[in-house]
Amino acid sequence: MNLEAIANSQFLIAVLAAVAVAGTLYSIVMPFFEGDGLKTRMKSVALERDQIRARERARLAAEKNNPREALRAQPKAQVKNIVDKLNLKAMLADENTQAKLRMAGYRGTGPLYTFLFARIAVPLVLLVVAAFYAFVVMPDTVPMITRVSGCLLVSGLGVFGPNLYIQNRITNRQLSIKRAWPDALDLMLICVESGMSIEAAFGRVAEEIGAQSVPLAEELTLTNAELSYLGERRLAYENLGARTGVEGVKNVMMALIQAERYGTPVGHAIRVMSDDNREQRMQEAEKKAASLPPKLTVPMILFFLPVLFVVILGPAVMQVMDAFG
């Protein structure tokens, strides 16, 4: 039994020594056969970025060949000729005009030419309609000065019509973006913390947020494209803030620019700005709720109180009339 025990112990020692030698040789030899994983990953990231850039350029080229589907619409030939002949672009347009059109969702030269043409066409059309009504439909007893003044007034309203339309579209677009922006930041935070790049996060959030806000999804898609082919990522972030004109979006873009400049975590910056934007949205909702009672004061006085007086004093008035009748 002792000889067997010694033999077994020697056998176990030999086996353990063989395992230790094999492990040592494996740990020494295998690094020479393994490649550089970091270089491989960096190369794959560079190739993916080139593929994204090529895909976005191909998409933009396809949109250029198909004007109906392009985001940057081209002007019509007739409208362009009229605007160029009258030199309306130099007289009525500036950087502020183009910025407002971009904030309203109109990009490219086509909307600019259409807007300038509308600023002279709408007053003329309204003037013709008002003149037809004043001198054909209205009776002859109406004084001439009244007819002429009415025509000029209607034509003057047409001068401000295109500007009011653009301003109304900007307001509605910014309201839609403000309401959906905190939710978009939450989705972006989830994407970034799960390991996605900022480009992939913008693309994913644009797909998901489209059901809630189409303008925001459109702007995020454009920013994703700009991040792919612009030389500096800072320009893409600044363009997003300028196109939307929303302070919350501008603040987040500034935070992303600073995060990339100083090397701070992007997820931390998005988390802080997400909490800030959600708190601002809650404050706006509370502000509207607090302003509701003063707004209801006038309708209650005009519509509710007379009905209450009739219901309360009606029977008493009827009894008094019967008593004196």
Coordinates of C-alpha atoms in Angstrom, one line a residue:
M1 CA 0.0 0.0 0.0
N2 CA 2.8 2.4 0.8
L3 CA 4.5 1.7 -2.5
E4 CA 1.3 2.4 -4.4
A5 CA 0.7 5.6 -2.4
I6 CA 4.3 6.8 -3.2
A7 CA 3.8 5.8 -6.9
N8 CA 0.5 7.6 -7.0
S9 CA 2.0 10.8 -5.4
Q10 CA 4.9 10.8 -7.8
F11 CA 2.5 10.4 -10.7
L12 CA 0.4 13.3 -9.5
I13 CA 3.5 15.5 -9.1
A14 CA 4.6 14.6 -12.6
V15 CA 1.2 15.5 -14.0
L16 CA 1.1 18.8 -12.1
A17 CA 4.7 19.7 -13.3
A18 CA 3.7 18.9 -16.9
V19 CA 0.7 21.1 -16.6
A20 CA 2.8 24.0 -15.1
V21 CA 5.4 23.7 -17.9
A22 CA 2.7 23.6 -20.6
G23 CA 1.0 26.7 -19.1
T24 CA 4.3 28.5 -18.9
L25 CA 5.2 27.7 -22.5
Y26 CA 1.7 28.7 -23.6
S27 CA 1.9 32.1 -21.9
I28 CA 5.4 32.8 -23.4
V29 CA 4.8 31.6 -27.0
M30 CA 1.1 32.7 -27.7
P31 CA 1.8 36.5 -27.7
F32 CA 4.1 36.0 -30.6
F33 CA 1.3 34.4 -32.7
E34 CA -1.4 36.9 -31.7
G35 CA -2.0 40.0 -33.7
D36 CA -2.4 43.5 -32.4
G37 CA -6.0 43.7 -31.5
L38 CA -6.0 47.5 -31.0
K39 CA -4.7 48.1 -34.5
T40 CA -7.3 45.8 -35.9
R41 CA -10.1 47.5 -34.0
M42 CA -8.9 51.0 -35.0
K43 CA -8.6 49.9 -38.6
S44 CA -12.2 48.6 -38.6
V45 CA -13.4 51.8 -37.1
A46 CA -11.7 53.8 -39.8
L47 CA -13.1 51.6 -42.5
E48 CA -16.6 52.0 -41.0
R49 CA -16.2 55.8 -41.0
D50 CA -15.2 55.7 -44.6
Q51 CA -18.2 53.6 -45.4
I52 CA -20.5 56.0 -43.7
R53 CA -18.9 58.9 -45.5
A54 CA -19.3 57.2 -48.9
R55 CA -22.9 56.2 -48.1
E56 CA -23.9 59.7 -47.2
R57 CA -22.2 61.2 -50.2
A58 CA -24.0 58.8 -52.4
R59 CA -27.3 59.7 -50.8
L60 CA -26.7 63.4 -51.3
A61 CA -25.7 62.8 -54.9
A62 CA -28.9 60.8 -55.4
E63 CA -31.0 63.6 -53.9
K64 CA -29.2 66.1 -56.2
N65 CA -30.2 64.1 -59.2
N66 CA -33.8 63.7 -57.9
P67 CA -34.9 67.2 -56.9
R68 CA -38.3 66.0 -55.7
E69 CA -36.7 64.0 -52.9
A70 CA -33.8 66.3 -52.1
L71 CA -33.7 68.2 -48.8
R72 CA -32.2 71.2 -50.6
A73 CA -34.8 72.0 -53.2
Q74 CA -33.7 73.8 -56.3
P75 CA -35.6 76.9 -57.5
K76 CA -38.0 76.9 -60.5
A77 CA -36.6 78.5 -63.7
Q78 CA -39.4 81.1 -64.0
V79 CA -39.2 82.1 -60.4
K80 CA -35.4 82.3 -60.5
N81 CA -35.5 84.5 -63.7
I82 CA -38.0 87.0 -62.1
V83 CA -36.0 87.2 -58.9
D84 CA -32.7 87.7 -60.7
K85 CA -34.1 90.3 -63.1
L86 CA -35.6 92.4 -60.3
N87 CA -32.5 91.8 -58.2
L88 CA -34.7 90.9 -55.2
K89 CA -32.0 88.8 -53.6
A90 CA -29.8 91.8 -53.0
M91 CA -32.7 94.1 -51.9
L92 CA -34.8 91.8 -49.7
A93 CA -32.5 88.9 -48.6
D94 CA -29.7 88.7 -46.1
E95 CA -28.1 86.2 -43.7
N96 CA -31.0 86.6 -41.3
T97 CA -33.5 85.7 -44.0
Q98 CA -31.6 82.5 -44.9
A99 CA -31.3 81.6 -41.2
K100 CA -35.0 82.0 -40.7
L101 CA -35.8 79.8 -43.7
R102 CA -33.5 77.1 -42.3
M103 CA -35.1 77.3 -38.9
A104 CA -38.5 76.9 -40.7
G105 CA -37.3 73.8 -42.4
Y106 CA -36.6 75.2 -45.8
R107 CA -33.1 74.6 -47.1
G108 CA -31.3 75.4 -50.3
T109 CA -31.8 78.1 -52.8
G110 CA -35.2 77.0 -53.9
P111 CA -37.1 78.2 -50.8
L112 CA -35.2 81.4 -50.8
Y113 CA -36.2 82.3 -54.4
T114 CA -39.8 81.2 -53.7
F115 CA -40.0 83.4 -50.5
L116 CA -38.6 86.4 -52.4
F117 CA -41.0 85.9 -55.2
A118 CA -43.9 85.5 -52.7
R119 CA -43.1 88.9 -51.1
I120 CA -43.9 90.7 -54.4
A121 CA -46.5 88.3 -55.8
V122 CA -48.8 88.1 -52.8
P123 CA -49.4 91.9 -52.5
L124 CA -50.0 92.1 -56.2
V125 CA -52.5 89.2 -56.2
L126 CA -54.3 90.7 -53.1
L127 CA -54.4 94.1 -54.8
V128 CA -56.0 92.7 -57.9
V129 CA -58.6 90.7 -55.9
A130 CA -59.4 93.7 -53.6
A131 CA -59.7 96.0 -56.7
F132 CA -62.1 93.6 -58.4
Y133 CA -64.2 93.5 -55.2
A134 CA -64.1 97.3 -54.7
F135 CA -64.8 98.4 -58.2
V136 CA -67.0 95.6 -59.5
V137 CA -68.9 94.0 -56.6
M138 CA -69.3 96.9 -54.2
P139 CA -72.2 99.3 -55.0
D140 CA -71.5 102.7 -56.6
T141 CA -72.7 104.5 -53.4
V142 CA -69.4 103.7 -51.7
P143 CA -67.0 106.7 -51.9
M144 CA -63.9 106.3 -54.1
I145 CA -61.5 107.1 -51.3
T146 CA -62.9 104.2 -49.3
R147 CA -62.4 101.8 -52.2
V148 CA -58.8 102.9 -52.8
S149 CA -58.0 102.8 -49.1
G150 CA -59.4 99.3 -48.8
C151 CA -57.3 98.1 -51.8
L152 CA -54.1 99.6 -50.4
L153 CA -54.8 98.2 -46.9
V154 CA -55.4 94.6 -48.3
S155 CA -52.3 94.9 -50.4
G156 CA -50.3 96.1 -47.4
L157 CA -51.4 93.1 -45.4
G158 CA -50.0 90.9 -48.2
V159 CA -46.6 92.4 -47.7
F160 CA -46.4 90.9 -44.2
G161 CA -48.1 87.6 -45.2
P162 CA -44.9 85.6 -46.2
N163 CA -43.0 86.8 -43.1
L164 CA -45.9 85.8 -40.8
Y165 CA -46.1 82.4 -42.4
I166 CA -42.4 81.8 -41.9
Q167 CA -42.5 83.0 -38.3
N168 CA -45.5 80.8 -37.6
R169 CA -43.8 77.8 -39.1
I170 CA -40.7 78.5 -37.0
T171 CA -42.7 78.7 -33.8
N172 CA -44.5 75.4 -34.5
R173 CA -41.3 73.7 -35.4
Q174 CA -39.4 74.9 -32.3
L175 CA -42.4 73.9 -30.1
S176 CA -42.3 70.3 -31.6
I177 CA -38.5 70.1 -31.0
K178 CA -38.7 71.5 -27.4
R179 CA -41.3 68.9 -26.4
A180 CA -39.4 65.9 -27.9
W181 CA -35.8 67.0 -27.1
P182 CA -35.6 65.7 -23.5
D183 CA -36.8 62.3 -24.6
A184 CA -34.3 62.4 -27.5
L185 CA -31.5 63.1 -24.9
D186 CA -32.6 60.1 -22.8
L187 CA -32.5 57.8 -25.8
M188 CA -29.1 59.3 -26.8
L189 CA -27.8 58.7 -23.3
I190 CA -28.9 55.0 -23.5
C191 CA -27.2 54.6 -26.8
V192 CA -23.9 56.2 -25.8
E193 CA -23.7 54.3 -22.5
S194 CA -24.4 51.1 -24.3
G195 CA -21.2 51.6 -26.4
M196 CA -22.5 53.3 -29.5
S197 CA -20.6 56.1 -31.1
I198 CA -22.1 59.5 -31.3
E199 CA -22.9 59.1 -35.0
A200 CA -24.7 55.8 -34.4
A201 CA -26.5 57.3 -31.5
F202 CA -27.8 60.3 -33.6
G203 CA -29.0 57.9 -36.3
R204 CA -30.7 55.6 -33.9
V205 CA -32.4 58.4 -32.0
A206 CA -33.5 59.9 -35.3
E207 CA -35.3 56.7 -36.1
E208 CA -37.0 56.4 -32.8
I209 CA -38.0 60.0 -32.2
G210 CA -39.6 60.4 -35.6
A211 CA -43.0 59.2 -34.2
Q212 CA -43.0 62.1 -31.7
S213 CA -41.3 64.9 -33.6
V214 CA -40.7 64.8 -37.4
P215 CA -38.7 68.0 -37.4
L216 CA -36.3 66.8 -34.7
A217 CA -35.8 63.5 -36.5
E218 CA -35.0 65.4 -39.7
E219 CA -32.4 67.6 -37.9
L220 CA -30.7 64.7 -36.2
T221 CA -30.5 62.9 -39.5
L222 CA -28.8 65.9 -41.1
T223 CA -26.4 66.2 -38.2
N224 CA -25.5 62.5 -38.5
A225 CA -24.7 63.1 -42.2
E226 CA -22.6 66.1 -41.4
L227 CA -20.7 64.2 -38.7
S228 CA -19.7 61.8 -41.5
Y229 CA -18.3 64.1 -44.0
L230 CA -17.5 67.4 -42.3
G231 CA -13.9 68.1 -41.5
E232 CA -14.7 69.2 -37.9
R233 CA -17.4 67.7 -35.7
R234 CA -17.8 71.0 -34.0
L235 CA -19.3 72.5 -37.2
A236 CA -22.0 69.7 -37.3
Y237 CA -23.0 70.5 -33.7
E238 CA -23.1 74.2 -34.3
N239 CA -25.1 73.8 -37.5
L240 CA -27.7 71.8 -35.5
G241 CA -28.1 74.5 -32.9
A242 CA -28.4 77.2 -35.6
R243 CA -30.9 75.3 -37.7
T244 CA -33.2 74.6 -34.7
G245 CA -32.8 77.9 -32.9
V246 CA -33.8 76.2 -29.6
E247 CA -31.7 77.2 -26.5
G248 CA -31.9 73.7 -25.1
V249 CA -30.4 72.2 -28.3
K250 CA -27.7 74.9 -28.4
N251 CA -26.7 74.2 -24.8
V252 CA -26.4 70.5 -25.4
M253 CA -24.4 71.0 -28.6
M254 CA -22.0 73.3 -26.7
A255 CA -21.6 70.7 -24.0
L256 CA -20.8 68.1 -26.6
I257 CA -18.2 70.4 -28.2
Q258 CA -16.6 71.0 -24.8
A259 CA -16.6 67.3 -24.0
E260 CA -14.8 66.4 -27.2
R261 CA -12.4 69.3 -26.8
Y262 CA -11.3 68.6 -23.2
G263 CA -11.8 64.8 -23.3
T264 CA -14.6 64.6 -20.7
P265 CA -17.0 61.7 -21.0
V266 CA -19.8 62.4 -23.5
G267 CA -22.3 60.3 -21.5
H268 CA -21.8 62.4 -18.4
A269 CA -22.4 65.6 -20.4
I270 CA -25.6 64.2 -22.0
R271 CA -26.9 63.0 -18.6
V272 CA -26.5 66.4 -17.0
M273 CA -28.1 68.2 -20.0
S274 CA -30.9 65.6 -20.1
D275 CA -31.8 66.3 -16.5
D276 CA -31.6 70.0 -17.1
N277 CA -33.9 70.0 -20.2
R278 CA -36.4 67.7 -18.5
E279 CA -36.5 70.1 -15.6
Q280 CA -37.0 73.1 -17.9
R281 CA -39.9 71.3 -19.6
M282 CA -41.5 70.6 -16.3
Q283 CA -41.1 74.2 -15.3
E284 CA -42.7 75.4 -18.5
A285 CA -45.7 73.1 -17.9
E286 CA -46.0 74.4 -14.3
K287 CA -45.8 77.9 -15.6
K288 CA -48.7 77.3 -18.1
A289 CA -50.7 75.7 -15.4
A290 CA -50.2 78.6 -13.0
S291 CA -51.3 81.1 -15.8
L292 CA -54.5 79.2 -16.4
P293 CA -56.7 80.8 -13.7
P294 CA -56.1 84.4 -14.8
K295 CA -56.9 83.4 -18.4
L296 CA -60.1 81.8 -17.3
T297 CA -61.3 84.9 -15.4
V298 CA -62.7 86.8 -18.4
P299 CA -64.5 83.8 -20.0
M300 CA -66.1 83.0 -16.6
I301 CA -67.3 86.6 -16.2
L302 CA -68.7 86.8 -19.7
F303 CA -70.3 83.3 -20.0
F304 CA -70.6 81.6 -16.6
L305 CA -71.8 84.4 -14.3
P306 CA -74.8 85.5 -16.4
V307 CA -76.0 81.9 -16.5
L308 CA -75.6 81.6 -12.8
F309 CA -77.5 84.8 -12.2
V310 CA -80.4 83.6 -14.3
V311 CA -80.5 80.2 -12.6
I312 CA -80.3 81.7 -9.1
L313 CA -82.4 84.8 -9.5
G314 CA -84.9 83.5 -12.1
P315 CA -87.3 81.8 -9.7
A316 CA -87.3 84.8 -7.3
V317 CA -88.0 87.2 -10.2
M318 CA -90.9 85.0 -11.4
Q319 CA -92.4 84.9 -7.9
V320 CA -92.2 88.7 -7.6
M321 CA -93.9 89.1 -11.0
D322 CA -96.7 86.8 -10.0
A323 CA -97.1 88.7 -6.7
F324 CA -97.4 92.1 -8.3
G325 CA -99.4 90.7 -11.3

